[in-house]
């Protein structure tokens, strides 16, 4: 994990154009805000930060967030009703989040083969998994040390 957003934005633009989509200025701005955040953000937390831009209405920001999720550039954490920028970058919409009950932090967890194993097991049952989103709640290392 690093914090050079220029690299992440360039990668996001590449991925969008590969998919025949475009990272519009608003979508890019929302992604930058998520990257700046380093943690889960609710749509209405982002709204005031977009105030300067005329298009910043709730449906607009939800559409931008949906787009980022669809492109695998961000994830929606259902249990927090919040969004985070993808830290892994290539998780193809399947990922695991470790959510701290004390500080509300959400860490994208590189589970190695756990999701591949799950997908293989489902395949044996005749099911083709397209997306897996696991949210594990508990206490993060920092909060345990505090
Ligand atoms: Zn991810
Ligand atoms: Zn914590």
Coordinates of C-alpha atoms and ligand atoms in Angstrom, one line a residue:
X1 CA 0.0 0.0 0.0
X2 CA 1.3 3.4 -0.9
X3 CA -0.2 6.9 -1.0
X4 CA 0.8 8.2 -4.4
X5 CA -2.6 9.0 -5.8
X6 CA -1.2 10.0 -9.3
X7 CA -0.2 6.4 -9.9
X8 CA -3.6 5.1 -8.7
X9 CA -5.5 7.6 -10.8
X10 CA -3.4 6.8 -13.9
X11 CA -4.1 3.1 -13.3
X12 CA -7.8 3.8 -12.8
X13 CA -7.9 5.8 -16.1
X14 CA -6.2 2.9 -17.9
X15 CA -8.7 0.4 -16.4
X16 CA -11.7 2.5 -17.4
X17 CA -10.5 3.0 -21.0
X18 CA -9.7 -0.7 -21.3
X19 CA -13.4 -1.3 -20.4
X20 CA -14.6 1.3 -22.9
X21 CA -15.6 3.7 -20.1
X22 CA -14.2 7.0 -19.1
X23 CA -13.1 8.4 -15.7
X24 CA -15.0 11.7 -15.9
X25 CA -13.8 14.7 -13.8
X26 CA -16.5 14.0 -11.2
X27 CA -15.7 10.3 -11.0
X28 CA -12.0 11.1 -10.7
X29 CA -12.7 13.6 -8.0
X30 CA -14.8 11.1 -6.0
X31 CA -12.0 8.5 -6.3
X32 CA -9.4 11.1 -5.2
X33 CA -11.6 11.9 -2.1
X34 CA -11.9 8.2 -1.3
X35 CA -8.1 7.7 -1.7
X36 CA -7.5 10.8 0.6
X37 CA -9.8 9.4 3.2
X38 CA -7.8 6.2 4.0
X39 CA -10.9 4.7 5.4
X40 CA -14.6 4.2 4.8
X41 CA -16.6 7.2 3.7
X42 CA -20.4 7.7 3.4
X43 CA -21.7 9.4 0.4
X44 CA -22.9 12.3 2.5
X45 CA -19.4 12.7 4.0
X46 CA -18.1 13.3 0.5
X47 CA -20.9 15.7 -0.6
X48 CA -19.7 18.8 1.2
X49 CA -16.2 18.3 -0.3
X50 CA -17.7 18.4 -3.7
X51 CA -19.8 21.5 -3.1
X52 CA -17.6 23.7 -5.3
X53 CA -18.5 21.6 -8.3
X54 CA -22.0 22.3 -9.6
X55 CA -22.9 18.7 -10.3
X56 CA -22.6 17.6 -6.7
X57 CA -26.1 16.4 -5.9
X58 CA -26.7 13.1 -4.0
X59 CA -27.8 11.1 -7.1
X60 CA -24.7 12.3 -8.9
X61 CA -22.4 11.2 -6.2
X62 CA -24.2 7.9 -5.9
X63 CA -23.9 7.3 -9.6
X64 CA -20.1 8.1 -9.5
X65 CA -19.7 5.7 -6.5
X66 CA -21.6 3.0 -8.3
X67 CA -19.4 3.4 -11.3
X68 CA -16.2 3.2 -9.2
X69 CA -17.6 0.0 -7.5
X70 CA -18.5 -1.5 -10.9
X71 CA -15.0 -0.8 -12.2
X72 CA -13.4 -2.4 -9.1
X73 CA -11.9 0.9 -8.1
X74 CA -13.8 1.1 -4.9
X75 CA -15.8 -1.2 -2.7
X76 CA -19.1 -0.7 -0.9
X77 CA -19.1 -1.9 2.7
X78 CA -22.7 -2.9 3.2
X79 CA -22.5 -3.1 7.0
X80 CA -21.2 0.4 7.3
X81 CA -23.2 1.8 4.3
X82 CA -19.9 3.3 3.2
X83 CA -17.4 3.2 0.4
X84 CA -13.6 2.8 0.3
X85 CA -11.1 3.1 -2.5
X86 CA -9.7 -0.3 -3.5
X87 CA -6.3 -0.8 -2.0
X88 CA -5.5 -4.0 -3.7
X89 CA -6.2 -2.7 -7.2
X90 CA -6.8 -6.0 -8.9
X91 CA -9.3 -7.8 -6.7
X92 CA -11.9 -8.1 -9.4
X93 CA -14.7 -7.1 -7.1
X94 CA -14.1 -9.9 -4.7
X95 CA -12.5 -9.0 -1.5
X96 CA -12.5 -9.3 2.3
X97 CA -12.7 -6.3 4.7
X98 CA -11.7 -6.4 8.3
X99 CA -13.8 -3.9 10.1
X100 CA -12.8 -2.7 13.5
X101 CA -15.8 -2.3 16.0
X102 CA -13.8 0.2 18.1
X103 CA -12.3 2.7 15.6
X104 CA -14.6 2.0 12.6
X105 CA -11.5 1.4 10.4
X106 CA -11.9 -1.0 7.5
X107 CA -8.8 -2.7 6.1
X108 CA -8.9 -4.5 2.8
X109 CA -7.4 -7.8 3.6
X110 CA -5.4 -9.8 1.1
X111 CA -6.8 -13.2 1.8
X112 CA -4.5 -15.0 -0.7
X113 CA -6.2 -18.1 -1.9
X114 CA -9.2 -18.0 0.4
X115 CA -11.5 -16.5 -2.2
X116 CA -10.1 -18.7 -4.9
X117 CA -10.7 -21.8 -2.7
X118 CA -14.3 -20.6 -2.1
X119 CA -14.9 -20.1 -5.8
X120 CA -13.5 -23.6 -6.6
X121 CA -15.6 -25.2 -3.9
X122 CA -18.8 -23.4 -5.3
X123 CA -17.8 -24.6 -8.8
X124 CA -17.9 -28.2 -7.6
X125 CA -21.4 -27.5 -6.5
X126 CA -22.3 -26.1 -9.9
X127 CA -22.3 -22.5 -8.9
X128 CA -20.3 -19.8 -10.7
X129 CA -19.4 -17.0 -8.2
X130 CA -19.0 -13.6 -9.9
X131 CA -18.5 -11.5 -6.8
X132 CA -17.7 -12.2 -3.2
X133 CA -17.7 -9.5 -0.5
X134 CA -16.8 -10.6 2.9
X135 CA -17.1 -8.3 5.9
X136 CA -15.4 -9.5 9.0
X137 CA -15.9 -7.5 12.2
X138 CA -13.6 -7.5 15.2
X139 CA -10.9 -5.4 16.8
X140 CA -7.9 -4.1 14.9
X141 CA -4.3 -4.5 16.0
X142 CA -4.0 -0.8 17.0
X143 CA -7.1 -0.9 19.1
X144 CA -6.0 -4.1 20.8
X145 CA -2.7 -2.4 21.7
X146 CA -4.4 0.7 23.1
Ligands
LIG1 ZN1 -10.2 -4.1 -3.7
LIG2 ZN1 -9.5 -0.2 15.6

